[in-house]
PDB file of C-alpha atoms in Angstrom:
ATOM      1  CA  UNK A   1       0.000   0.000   0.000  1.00 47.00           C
ATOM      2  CA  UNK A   2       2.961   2.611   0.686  1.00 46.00           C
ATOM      3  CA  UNK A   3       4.566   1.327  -2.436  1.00 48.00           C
ATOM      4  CA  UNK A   4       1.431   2.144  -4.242  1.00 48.00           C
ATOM      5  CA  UNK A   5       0.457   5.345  -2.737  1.00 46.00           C
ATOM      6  CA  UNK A   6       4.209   6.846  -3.411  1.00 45.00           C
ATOM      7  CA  UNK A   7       3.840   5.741  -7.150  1.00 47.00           C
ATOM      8  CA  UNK A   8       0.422   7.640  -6.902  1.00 47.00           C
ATOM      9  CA  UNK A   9       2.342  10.989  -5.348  1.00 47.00           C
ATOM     10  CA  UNK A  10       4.622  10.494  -7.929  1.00 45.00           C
ATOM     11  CA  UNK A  11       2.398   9.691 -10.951  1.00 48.00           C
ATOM     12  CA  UNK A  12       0.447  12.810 -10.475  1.00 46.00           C
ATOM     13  CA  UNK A  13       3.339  15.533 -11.195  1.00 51.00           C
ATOM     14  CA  UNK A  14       4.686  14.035 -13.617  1.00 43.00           C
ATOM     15  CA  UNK A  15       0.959  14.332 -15.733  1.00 46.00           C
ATOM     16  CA  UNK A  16       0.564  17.848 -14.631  1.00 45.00           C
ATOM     17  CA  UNK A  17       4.458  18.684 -15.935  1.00 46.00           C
ATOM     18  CA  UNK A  18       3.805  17.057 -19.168  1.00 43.00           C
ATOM     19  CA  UNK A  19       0.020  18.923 -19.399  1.00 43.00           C
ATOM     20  CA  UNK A  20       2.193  21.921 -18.519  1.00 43.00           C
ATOM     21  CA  UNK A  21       4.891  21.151 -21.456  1.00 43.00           C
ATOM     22  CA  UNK A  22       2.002  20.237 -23.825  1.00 38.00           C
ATOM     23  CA  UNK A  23      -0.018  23.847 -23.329  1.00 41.00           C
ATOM     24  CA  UNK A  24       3.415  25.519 -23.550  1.00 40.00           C
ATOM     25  CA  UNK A  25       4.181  23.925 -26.504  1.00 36.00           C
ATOM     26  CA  UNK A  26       0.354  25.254 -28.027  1.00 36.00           C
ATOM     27  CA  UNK A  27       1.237  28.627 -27.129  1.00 39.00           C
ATOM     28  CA  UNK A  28       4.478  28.949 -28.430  1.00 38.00           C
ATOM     29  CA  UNK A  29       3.293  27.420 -31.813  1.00 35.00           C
ATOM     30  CA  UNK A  30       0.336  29.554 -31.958  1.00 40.00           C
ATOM     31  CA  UNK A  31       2.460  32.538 -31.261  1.00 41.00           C
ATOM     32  CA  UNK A  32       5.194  31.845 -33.166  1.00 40.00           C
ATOM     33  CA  UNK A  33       5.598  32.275 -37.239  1.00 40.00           C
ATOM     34  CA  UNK A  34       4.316  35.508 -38.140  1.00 40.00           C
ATOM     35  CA  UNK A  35       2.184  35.879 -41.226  1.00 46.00           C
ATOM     36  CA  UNK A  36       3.580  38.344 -43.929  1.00 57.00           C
ATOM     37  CA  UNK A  37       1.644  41.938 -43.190  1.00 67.00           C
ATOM     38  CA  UNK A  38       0.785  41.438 -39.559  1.00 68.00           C
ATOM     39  CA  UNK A  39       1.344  44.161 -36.760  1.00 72.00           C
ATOM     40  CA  UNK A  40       5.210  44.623 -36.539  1.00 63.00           C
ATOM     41  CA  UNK A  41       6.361  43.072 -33.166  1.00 62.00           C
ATOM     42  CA  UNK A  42       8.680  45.911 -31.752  1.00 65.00           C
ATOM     43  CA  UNK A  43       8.849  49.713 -31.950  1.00 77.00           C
ATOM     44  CA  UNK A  44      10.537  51.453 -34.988  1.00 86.00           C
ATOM     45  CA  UNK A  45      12.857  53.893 -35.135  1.00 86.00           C
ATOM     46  CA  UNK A  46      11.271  57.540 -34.990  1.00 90.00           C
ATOM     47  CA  UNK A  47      11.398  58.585 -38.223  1.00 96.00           C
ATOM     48  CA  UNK A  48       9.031  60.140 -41.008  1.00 97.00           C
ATOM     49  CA  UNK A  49       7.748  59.154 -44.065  1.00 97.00           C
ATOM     50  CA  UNK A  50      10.162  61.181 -46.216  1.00 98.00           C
ATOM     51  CA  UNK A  51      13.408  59.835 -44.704  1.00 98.00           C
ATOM     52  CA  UNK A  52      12.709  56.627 -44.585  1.00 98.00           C
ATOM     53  CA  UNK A  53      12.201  56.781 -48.580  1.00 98.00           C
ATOM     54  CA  UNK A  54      15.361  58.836 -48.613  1.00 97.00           C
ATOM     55  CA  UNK A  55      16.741  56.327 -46.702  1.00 97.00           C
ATOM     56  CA  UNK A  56      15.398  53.350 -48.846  1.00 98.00           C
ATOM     57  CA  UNK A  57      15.953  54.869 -52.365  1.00 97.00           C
ATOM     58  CA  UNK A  58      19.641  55.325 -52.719  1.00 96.00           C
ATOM     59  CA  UNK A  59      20.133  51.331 -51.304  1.00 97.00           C
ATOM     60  CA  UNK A  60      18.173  50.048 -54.828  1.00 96.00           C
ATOM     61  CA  UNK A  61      21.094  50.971 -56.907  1.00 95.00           C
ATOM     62  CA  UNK A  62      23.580  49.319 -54.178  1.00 96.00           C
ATOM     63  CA  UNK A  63      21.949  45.718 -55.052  1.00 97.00           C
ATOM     64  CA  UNK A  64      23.413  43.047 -56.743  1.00 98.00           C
ATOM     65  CA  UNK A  65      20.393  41.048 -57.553  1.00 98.00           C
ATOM     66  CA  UNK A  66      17.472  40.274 -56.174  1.00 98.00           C
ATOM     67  CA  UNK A  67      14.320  38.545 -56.727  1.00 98.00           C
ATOM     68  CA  UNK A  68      10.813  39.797 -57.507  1.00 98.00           C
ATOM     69  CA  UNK A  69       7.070  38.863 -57.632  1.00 98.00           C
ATOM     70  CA  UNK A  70       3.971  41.055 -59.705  1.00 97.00           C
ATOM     71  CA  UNK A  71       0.608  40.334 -59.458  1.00 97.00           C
ATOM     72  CA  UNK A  72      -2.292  41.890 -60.292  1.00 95.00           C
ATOM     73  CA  UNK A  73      -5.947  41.701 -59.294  1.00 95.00           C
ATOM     74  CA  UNK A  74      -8.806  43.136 -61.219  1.00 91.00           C
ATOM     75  CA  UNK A  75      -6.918  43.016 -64.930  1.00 89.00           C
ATOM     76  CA  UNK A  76      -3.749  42.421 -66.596  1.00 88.00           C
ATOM     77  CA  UNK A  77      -1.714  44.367 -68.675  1.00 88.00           C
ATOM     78  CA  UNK A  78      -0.974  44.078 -72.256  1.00 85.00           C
ATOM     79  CA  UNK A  79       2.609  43.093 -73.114  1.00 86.00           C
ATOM     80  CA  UNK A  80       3.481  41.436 -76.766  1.00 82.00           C
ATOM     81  CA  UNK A  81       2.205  38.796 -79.151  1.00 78.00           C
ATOM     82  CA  UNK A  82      -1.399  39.578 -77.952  1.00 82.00           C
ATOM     83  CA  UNK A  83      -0.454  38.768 -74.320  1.00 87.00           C
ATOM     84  CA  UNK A  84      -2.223  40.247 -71.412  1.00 90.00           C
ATOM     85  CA  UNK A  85       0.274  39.886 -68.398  1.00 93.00           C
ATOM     86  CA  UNK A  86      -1.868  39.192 -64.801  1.00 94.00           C
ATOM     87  CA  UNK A  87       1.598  37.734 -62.521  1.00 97.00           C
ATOM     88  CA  UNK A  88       5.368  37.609 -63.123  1.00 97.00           C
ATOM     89  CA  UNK A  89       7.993  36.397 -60.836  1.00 98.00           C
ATOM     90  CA  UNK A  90      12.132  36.663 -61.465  1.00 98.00           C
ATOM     91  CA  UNK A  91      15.046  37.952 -61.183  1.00 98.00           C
ATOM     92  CA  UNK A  92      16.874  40.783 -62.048  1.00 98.00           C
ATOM     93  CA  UNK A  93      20.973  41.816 -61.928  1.00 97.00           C
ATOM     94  CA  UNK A  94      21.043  45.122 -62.643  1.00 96.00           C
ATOM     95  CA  UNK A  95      21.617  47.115 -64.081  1.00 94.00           C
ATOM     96  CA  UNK A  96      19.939  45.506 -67.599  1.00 95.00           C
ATOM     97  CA  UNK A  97      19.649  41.999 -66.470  1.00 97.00           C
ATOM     98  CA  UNK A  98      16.199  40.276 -66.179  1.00 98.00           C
ATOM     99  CA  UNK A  99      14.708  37.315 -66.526  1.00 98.00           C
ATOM    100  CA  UNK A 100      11.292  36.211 -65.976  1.00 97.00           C
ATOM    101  CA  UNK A 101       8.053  33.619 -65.726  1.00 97.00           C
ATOM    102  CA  UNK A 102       5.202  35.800 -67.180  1.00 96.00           C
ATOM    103  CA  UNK A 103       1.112  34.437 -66.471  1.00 96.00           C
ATOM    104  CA  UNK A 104      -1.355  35.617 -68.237  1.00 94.00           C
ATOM    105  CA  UNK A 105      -3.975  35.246 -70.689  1.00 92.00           C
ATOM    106  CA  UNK A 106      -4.301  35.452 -74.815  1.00 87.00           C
ATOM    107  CA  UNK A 107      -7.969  35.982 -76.122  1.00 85.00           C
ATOM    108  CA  UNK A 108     -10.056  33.776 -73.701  1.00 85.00           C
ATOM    109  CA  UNK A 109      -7.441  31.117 -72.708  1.00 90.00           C
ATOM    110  CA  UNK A 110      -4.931  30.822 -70.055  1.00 92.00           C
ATOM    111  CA  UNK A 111      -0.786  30.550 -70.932  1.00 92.00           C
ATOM    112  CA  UNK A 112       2.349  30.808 -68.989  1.00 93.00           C
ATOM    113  CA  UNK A 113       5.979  31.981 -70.778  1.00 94.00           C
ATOM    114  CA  UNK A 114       9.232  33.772 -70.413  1.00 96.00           C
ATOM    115  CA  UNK A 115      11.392  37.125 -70.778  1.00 96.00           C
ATOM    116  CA  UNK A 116      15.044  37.367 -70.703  1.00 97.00           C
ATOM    117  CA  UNK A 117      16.991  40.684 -71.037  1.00 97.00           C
ATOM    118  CA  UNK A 118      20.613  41.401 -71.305  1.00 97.00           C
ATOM    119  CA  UNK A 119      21.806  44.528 -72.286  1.00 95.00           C
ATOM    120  CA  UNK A 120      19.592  45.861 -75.095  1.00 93.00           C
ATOM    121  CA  UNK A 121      18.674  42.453 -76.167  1.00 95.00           C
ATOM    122  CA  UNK A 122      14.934  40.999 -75.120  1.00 95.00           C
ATOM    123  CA  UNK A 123      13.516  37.540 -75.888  1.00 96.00           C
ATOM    124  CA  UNK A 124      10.352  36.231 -75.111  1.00 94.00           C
ATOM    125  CA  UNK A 125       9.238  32.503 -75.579  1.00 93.00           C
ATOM    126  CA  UNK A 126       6.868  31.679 -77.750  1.00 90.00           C
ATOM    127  CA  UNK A 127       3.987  29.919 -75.684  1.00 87.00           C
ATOM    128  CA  UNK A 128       2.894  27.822 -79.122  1.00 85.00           C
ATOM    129  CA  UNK A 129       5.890  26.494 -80.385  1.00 89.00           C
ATOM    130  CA  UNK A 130       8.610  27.325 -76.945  1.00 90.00           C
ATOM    131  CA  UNK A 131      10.886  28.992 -79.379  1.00 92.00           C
ATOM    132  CA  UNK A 132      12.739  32.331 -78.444  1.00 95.00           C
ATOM    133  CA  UNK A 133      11.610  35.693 -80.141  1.00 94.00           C
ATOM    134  CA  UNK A 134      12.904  39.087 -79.926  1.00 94.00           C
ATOM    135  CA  UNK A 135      10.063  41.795 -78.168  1.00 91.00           C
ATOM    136  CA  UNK A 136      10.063  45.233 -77.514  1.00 87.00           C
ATOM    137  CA  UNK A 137       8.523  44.747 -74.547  1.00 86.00           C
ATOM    138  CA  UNK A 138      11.634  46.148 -71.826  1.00 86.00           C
ATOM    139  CA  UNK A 139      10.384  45.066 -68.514  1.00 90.00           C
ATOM    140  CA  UNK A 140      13.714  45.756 -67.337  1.00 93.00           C
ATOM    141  CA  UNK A 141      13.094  49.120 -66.745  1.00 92.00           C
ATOM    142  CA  UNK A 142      10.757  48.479 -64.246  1.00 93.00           C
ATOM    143  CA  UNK A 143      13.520  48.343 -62.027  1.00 94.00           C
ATOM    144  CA  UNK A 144      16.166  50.893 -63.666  1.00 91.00           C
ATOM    145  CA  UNK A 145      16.886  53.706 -61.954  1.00 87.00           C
ATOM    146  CA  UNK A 146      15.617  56.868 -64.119  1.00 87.00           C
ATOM    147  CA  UNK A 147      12.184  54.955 -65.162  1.00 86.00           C
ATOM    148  CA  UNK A 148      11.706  52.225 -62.369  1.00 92.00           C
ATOM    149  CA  UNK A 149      10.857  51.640 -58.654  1.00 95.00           C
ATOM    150  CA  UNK A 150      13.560  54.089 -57.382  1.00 95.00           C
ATOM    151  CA  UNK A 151      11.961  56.909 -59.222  1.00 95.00           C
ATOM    152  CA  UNK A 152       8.236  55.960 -58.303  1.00 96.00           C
ATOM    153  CA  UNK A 153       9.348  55.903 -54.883  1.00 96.00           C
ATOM    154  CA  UNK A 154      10.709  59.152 -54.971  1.00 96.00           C
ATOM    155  CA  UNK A 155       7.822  60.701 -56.915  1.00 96.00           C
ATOM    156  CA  UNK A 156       5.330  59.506 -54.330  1.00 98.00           C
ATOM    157  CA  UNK A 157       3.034  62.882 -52.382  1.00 97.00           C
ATOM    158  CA  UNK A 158       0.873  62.958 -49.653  1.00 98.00           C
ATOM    159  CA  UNK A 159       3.135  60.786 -47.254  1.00 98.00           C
ATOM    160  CA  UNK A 160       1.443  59.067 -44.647  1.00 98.00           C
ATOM    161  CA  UNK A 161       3.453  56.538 -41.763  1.00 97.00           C
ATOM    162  CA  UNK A 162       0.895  53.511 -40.767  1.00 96.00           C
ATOM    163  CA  UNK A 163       1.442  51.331 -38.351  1.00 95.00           C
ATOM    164  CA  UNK A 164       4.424  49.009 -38.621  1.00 95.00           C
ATOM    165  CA  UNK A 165       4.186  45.731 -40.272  1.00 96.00           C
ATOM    166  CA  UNK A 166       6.099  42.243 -40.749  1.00 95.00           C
ATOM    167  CA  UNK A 167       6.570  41.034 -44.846  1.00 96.00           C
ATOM    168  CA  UNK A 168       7.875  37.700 -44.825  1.00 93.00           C
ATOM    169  CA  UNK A 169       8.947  37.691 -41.187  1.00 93.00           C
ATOM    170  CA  UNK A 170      11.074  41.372 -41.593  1.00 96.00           C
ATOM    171  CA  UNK A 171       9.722  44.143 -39.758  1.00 96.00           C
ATOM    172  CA  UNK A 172       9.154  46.959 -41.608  1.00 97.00           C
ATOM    173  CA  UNK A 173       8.024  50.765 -42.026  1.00 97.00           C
ATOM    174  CA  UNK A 174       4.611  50.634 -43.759  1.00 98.00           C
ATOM    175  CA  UNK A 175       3.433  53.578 -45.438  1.00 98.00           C
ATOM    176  CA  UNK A 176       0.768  55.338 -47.721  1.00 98.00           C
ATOM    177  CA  UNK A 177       0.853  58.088 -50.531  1.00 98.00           C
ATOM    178  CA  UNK A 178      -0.738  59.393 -54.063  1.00 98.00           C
ATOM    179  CA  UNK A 179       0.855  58.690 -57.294  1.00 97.00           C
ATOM    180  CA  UNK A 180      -0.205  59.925 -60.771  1.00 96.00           C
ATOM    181  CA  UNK A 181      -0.620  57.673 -63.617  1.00 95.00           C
ATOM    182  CA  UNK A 182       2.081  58.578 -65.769  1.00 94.00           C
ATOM    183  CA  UNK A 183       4.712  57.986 -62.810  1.00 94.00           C
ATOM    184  CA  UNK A 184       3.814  54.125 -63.428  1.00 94.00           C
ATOM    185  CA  UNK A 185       4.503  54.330 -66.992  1.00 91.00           C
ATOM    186  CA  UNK A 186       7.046  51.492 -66.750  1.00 89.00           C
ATOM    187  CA  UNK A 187       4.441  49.778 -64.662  1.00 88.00           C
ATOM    188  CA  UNK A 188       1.846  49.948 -67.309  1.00 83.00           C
ATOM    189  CA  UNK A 189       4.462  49.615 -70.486  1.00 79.00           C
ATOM    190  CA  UNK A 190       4.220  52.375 -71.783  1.00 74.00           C
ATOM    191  CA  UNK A 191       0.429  53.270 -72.458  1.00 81.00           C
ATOM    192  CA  UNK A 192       0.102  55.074 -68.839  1.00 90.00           C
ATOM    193  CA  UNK A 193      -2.905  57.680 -68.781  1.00 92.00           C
ATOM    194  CA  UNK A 194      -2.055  60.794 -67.716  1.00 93.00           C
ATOM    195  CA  UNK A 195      -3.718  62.689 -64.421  1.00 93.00           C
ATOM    196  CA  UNK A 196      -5.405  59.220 -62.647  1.00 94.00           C
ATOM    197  CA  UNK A 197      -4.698  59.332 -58.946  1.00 96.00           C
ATOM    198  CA  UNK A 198      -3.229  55.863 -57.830  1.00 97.00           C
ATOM    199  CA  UNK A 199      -3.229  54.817 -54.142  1.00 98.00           C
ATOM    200  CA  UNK A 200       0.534  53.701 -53.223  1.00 98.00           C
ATOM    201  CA  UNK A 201       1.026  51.676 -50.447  1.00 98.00           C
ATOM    202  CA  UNK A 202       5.288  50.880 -49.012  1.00 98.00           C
ATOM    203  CA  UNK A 203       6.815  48.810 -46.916  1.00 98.00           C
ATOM    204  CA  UNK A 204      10.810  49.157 -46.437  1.00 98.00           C
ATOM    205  CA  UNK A 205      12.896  47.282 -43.605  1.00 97.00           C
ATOM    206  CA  UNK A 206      12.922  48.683 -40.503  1.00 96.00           C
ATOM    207  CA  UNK A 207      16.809  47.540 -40.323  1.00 95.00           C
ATOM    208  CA  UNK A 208      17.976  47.481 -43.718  1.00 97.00           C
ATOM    209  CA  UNK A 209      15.879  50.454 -45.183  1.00 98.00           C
ATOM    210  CA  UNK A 210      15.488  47.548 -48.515  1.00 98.00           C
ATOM    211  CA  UNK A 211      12.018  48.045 -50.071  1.00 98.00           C
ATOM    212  CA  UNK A 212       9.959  45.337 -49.393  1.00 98.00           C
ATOM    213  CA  UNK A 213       6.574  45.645 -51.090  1.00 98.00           C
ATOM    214  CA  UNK A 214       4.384  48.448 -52.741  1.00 98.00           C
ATOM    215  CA  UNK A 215       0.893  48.427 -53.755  1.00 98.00           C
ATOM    216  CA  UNK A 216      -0.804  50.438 -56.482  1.00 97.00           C
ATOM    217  CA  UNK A 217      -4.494  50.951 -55.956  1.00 97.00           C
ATOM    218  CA  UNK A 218      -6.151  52.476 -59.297  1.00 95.00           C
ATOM    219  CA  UNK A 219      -5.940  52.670 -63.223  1.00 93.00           C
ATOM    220  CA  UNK A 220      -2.798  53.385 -64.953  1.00 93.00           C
ATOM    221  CA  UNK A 221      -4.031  53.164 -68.303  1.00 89.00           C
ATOM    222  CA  UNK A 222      -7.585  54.450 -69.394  1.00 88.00           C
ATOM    223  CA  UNK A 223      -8.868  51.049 -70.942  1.00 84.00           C
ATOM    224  CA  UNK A 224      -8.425  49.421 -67.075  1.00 87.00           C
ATOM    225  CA  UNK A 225     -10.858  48.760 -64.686  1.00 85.00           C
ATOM    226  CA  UNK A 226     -10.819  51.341 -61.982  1.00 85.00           C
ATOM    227  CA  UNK A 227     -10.151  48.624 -58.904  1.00 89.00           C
ATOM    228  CA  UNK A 228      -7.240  46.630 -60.435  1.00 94.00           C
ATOM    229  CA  UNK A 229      -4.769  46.342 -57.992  1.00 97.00           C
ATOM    230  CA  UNK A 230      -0.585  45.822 -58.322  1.00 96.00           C
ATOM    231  CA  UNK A 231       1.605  44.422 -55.922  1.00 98.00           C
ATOM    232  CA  UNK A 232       5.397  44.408 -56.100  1.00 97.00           C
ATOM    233  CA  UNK A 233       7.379  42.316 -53.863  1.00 98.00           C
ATOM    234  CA  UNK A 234      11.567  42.050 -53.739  1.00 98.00           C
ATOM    235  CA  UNK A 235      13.112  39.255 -51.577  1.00 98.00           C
ATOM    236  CA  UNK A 236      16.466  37.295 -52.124  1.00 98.00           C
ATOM    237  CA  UNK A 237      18.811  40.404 -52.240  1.00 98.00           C
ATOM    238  CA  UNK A 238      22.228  39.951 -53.512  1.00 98.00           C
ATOM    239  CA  UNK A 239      22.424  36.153 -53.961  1.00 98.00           C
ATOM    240  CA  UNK A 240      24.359  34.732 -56.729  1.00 97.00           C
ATOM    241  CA  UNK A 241      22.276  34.616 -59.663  1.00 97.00           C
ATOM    242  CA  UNK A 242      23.284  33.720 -63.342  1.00 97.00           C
ATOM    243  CA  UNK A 243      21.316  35.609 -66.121  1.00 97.00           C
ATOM    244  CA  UNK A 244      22.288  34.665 -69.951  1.00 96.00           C
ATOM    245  CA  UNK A 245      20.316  35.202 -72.974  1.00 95.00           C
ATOM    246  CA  UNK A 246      18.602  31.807 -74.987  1.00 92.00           C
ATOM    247  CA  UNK A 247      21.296  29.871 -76.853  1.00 85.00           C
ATOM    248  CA  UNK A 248      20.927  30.031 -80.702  1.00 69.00           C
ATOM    249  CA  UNK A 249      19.415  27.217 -81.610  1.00 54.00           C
ATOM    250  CA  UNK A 250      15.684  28.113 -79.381  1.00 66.00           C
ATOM    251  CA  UNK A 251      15.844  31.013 -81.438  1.00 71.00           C
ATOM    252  CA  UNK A 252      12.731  31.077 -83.786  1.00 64.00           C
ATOM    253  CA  UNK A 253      14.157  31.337 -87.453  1.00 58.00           C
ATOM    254  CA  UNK A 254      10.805  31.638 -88.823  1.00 51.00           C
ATOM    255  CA  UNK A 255       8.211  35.025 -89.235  1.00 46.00           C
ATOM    256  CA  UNK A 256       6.633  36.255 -85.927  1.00 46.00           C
ATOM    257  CA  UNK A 257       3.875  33.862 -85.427  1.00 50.00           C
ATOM    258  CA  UNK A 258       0.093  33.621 -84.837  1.00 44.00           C
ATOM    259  CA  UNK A 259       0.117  35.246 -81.492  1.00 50.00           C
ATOM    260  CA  UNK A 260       1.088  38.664 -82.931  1.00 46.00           C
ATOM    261  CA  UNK A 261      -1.993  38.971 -85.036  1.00 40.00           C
ATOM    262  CA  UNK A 262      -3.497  38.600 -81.872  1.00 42.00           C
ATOM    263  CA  UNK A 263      -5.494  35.734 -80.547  1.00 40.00           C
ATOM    264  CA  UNK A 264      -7.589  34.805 -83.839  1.00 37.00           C
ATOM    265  CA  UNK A 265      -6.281  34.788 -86.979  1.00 36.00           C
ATOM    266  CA  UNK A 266      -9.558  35.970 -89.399  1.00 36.00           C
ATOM    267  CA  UNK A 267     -11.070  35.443 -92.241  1.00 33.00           C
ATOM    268  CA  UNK A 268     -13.918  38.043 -91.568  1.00 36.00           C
ATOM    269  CA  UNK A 269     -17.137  38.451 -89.554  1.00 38.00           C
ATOM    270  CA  UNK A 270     -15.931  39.159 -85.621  1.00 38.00           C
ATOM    271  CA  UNK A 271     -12.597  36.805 -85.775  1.00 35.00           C
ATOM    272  CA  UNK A 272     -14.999  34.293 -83.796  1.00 34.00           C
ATOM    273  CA  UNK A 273     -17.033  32.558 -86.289  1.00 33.00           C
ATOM    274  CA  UNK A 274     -14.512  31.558 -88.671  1.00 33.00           C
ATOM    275  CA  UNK A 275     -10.918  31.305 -87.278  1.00 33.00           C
ATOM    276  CA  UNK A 276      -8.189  29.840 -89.235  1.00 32.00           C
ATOM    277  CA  UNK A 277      -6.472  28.066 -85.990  1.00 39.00           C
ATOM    278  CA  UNK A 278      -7.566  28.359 -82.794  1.00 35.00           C
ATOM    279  CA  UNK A 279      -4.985  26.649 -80.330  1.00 43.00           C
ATOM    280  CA  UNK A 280      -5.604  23.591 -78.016  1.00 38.00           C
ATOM    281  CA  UNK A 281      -4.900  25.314 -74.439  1.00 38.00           C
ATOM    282  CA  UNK A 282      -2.872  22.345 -73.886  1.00 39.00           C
ATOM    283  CA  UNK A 283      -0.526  23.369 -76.873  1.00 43.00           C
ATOM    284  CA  UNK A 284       0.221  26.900 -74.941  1.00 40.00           C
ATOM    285  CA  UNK A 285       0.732  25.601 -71.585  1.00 40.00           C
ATOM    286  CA  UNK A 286       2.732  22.621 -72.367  1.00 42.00           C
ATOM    287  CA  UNK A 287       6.384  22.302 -71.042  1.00 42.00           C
ATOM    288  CA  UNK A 288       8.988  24.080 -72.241  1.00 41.00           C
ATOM    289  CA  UNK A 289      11.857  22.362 -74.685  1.00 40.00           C
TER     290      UNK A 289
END
């Protein structure tokens, strides 16, 4: 009986330490991982709106690559060979080095491709046949200094400092401001309206002063919806990354193809009733070569 009523005295601690461990355990799962744009943890330095961006700006031209993500809700944005561009992830080595995934959509159908830059030189692969064509669409300077990020950062008015937030677990300054259409002309590749406000929204490293994320809220061009929104995010800065254009033989020998007539190739009527080829959706998303 004293044998069993010591194991009993023991027994019982140990069930209340583990039902202690296992609640800790909840807690410190539940309040661990923070999701990307939730209240930033600690205080930030005092500072305004203005010099953190005159903080953040200079540092864009100090990177040797870094990685980026654009998407867009509400509408795309019409790039080449009858493309309209809704996401785009990649990387860029600047000062003219880019290369790209591009989603998106061509008449009523859904395709994926890609954009490499080097230097003056632009490809983009054909989603119909995966060979390499030269475009005139630059996205490159997107992210130049003169025409890019830097200089829509700097151009931004009506400076507002909002509560700090995390983006991808780095505390940062979050801000809001005005921005007029034509500022985003790189944005909106070259067809930018002139005059439309657009609702900018920055977040830069609290530590670092690197730009995070901005959102535009708001047409750029006059044929958009007015609620399409545009979020740029940069991550990844200055690991090594390789950027070369296509070799020679993806390069398409032949005339531009289908896609630059645009999505159907007519005979007459409205381009719907009698198309020449319409493509198999499986033939513009398959793999690449």
């Amino acid at each position: 009986m004293m044998r069993n009523k010591t194991r009993g005295r023991i027994h019982t601690p140990i069930k209340l330490r583990s039902a202690i461990g296992l609640l800790l355990l909840i807690l410190s799962v539940s309040c661990g991982g923070k999701e990307e744009g939730t209240p930033a943890p600690t205080a930030l330095p005092v500072l305004t709106p203005r010099e953190v961006i005159e903080k953040a700006s200079p540092l864009l031209d100090t990177l040797a690559s870094f990685h980026f993500e654009l998407t867009q809700e509400g509408g795309g944005t019409p790039i080449d060979m009858g493309i309209e561009m809704t996401a785009a992830s990649g990387e860029v080595v600047p000062p003219d080095r880019l290369r790209m995934d591009i989603t998106g959509t061509w008449g009523r159908m859904y395709l994926s491709t890609k954009l490499v830059t080097v230097g003056e030189e632009t490809y983009m692969q054909n989603p119909l046949n995966k060979k390499w064509e030269p475009t005139k669409f630059t996205a490159i300077t997107l992210f130049q200094p003169d025409t890019g990020i830097k200089a829509i950062m700097e151009s931004v008015t009506d400076l507002a400092m909002l509560p700090g937030e995390s983006i991808n677990g780095t505390v940062c300054f979050h801000m809001s401001g005005m921005l007029r259409s034509e500022v985003l002309d790189a944005v909106a590749v070259g067809h930018a309206a002139e005059g439309l406000p657009v609702q900018t929204e920055i977040w830069i490293g609290a530590e670092d002063f690197l730009l995070r994320r901005v959102t535009f809220k708001g047409q750029i061009t006059e044929e958009e919806v007015p609620g399409i929104v545009r979020t740029l995010t940069l991550s990844r800065f200055n690991e090594p990354v390789t950027i070369e254009l296509p070799s020679a033989k993806r390069l398409s020998p032949g005339p531009p193809s289908i896609l630059r007539a645009g999505p159907v190739a007519q005979r007459g009527g409205d381009g719907l009733e009698e198309p020449v080829h319409i493509p198999r959706l499986g033939e513009i998303i398959g793999g690449s070569e």
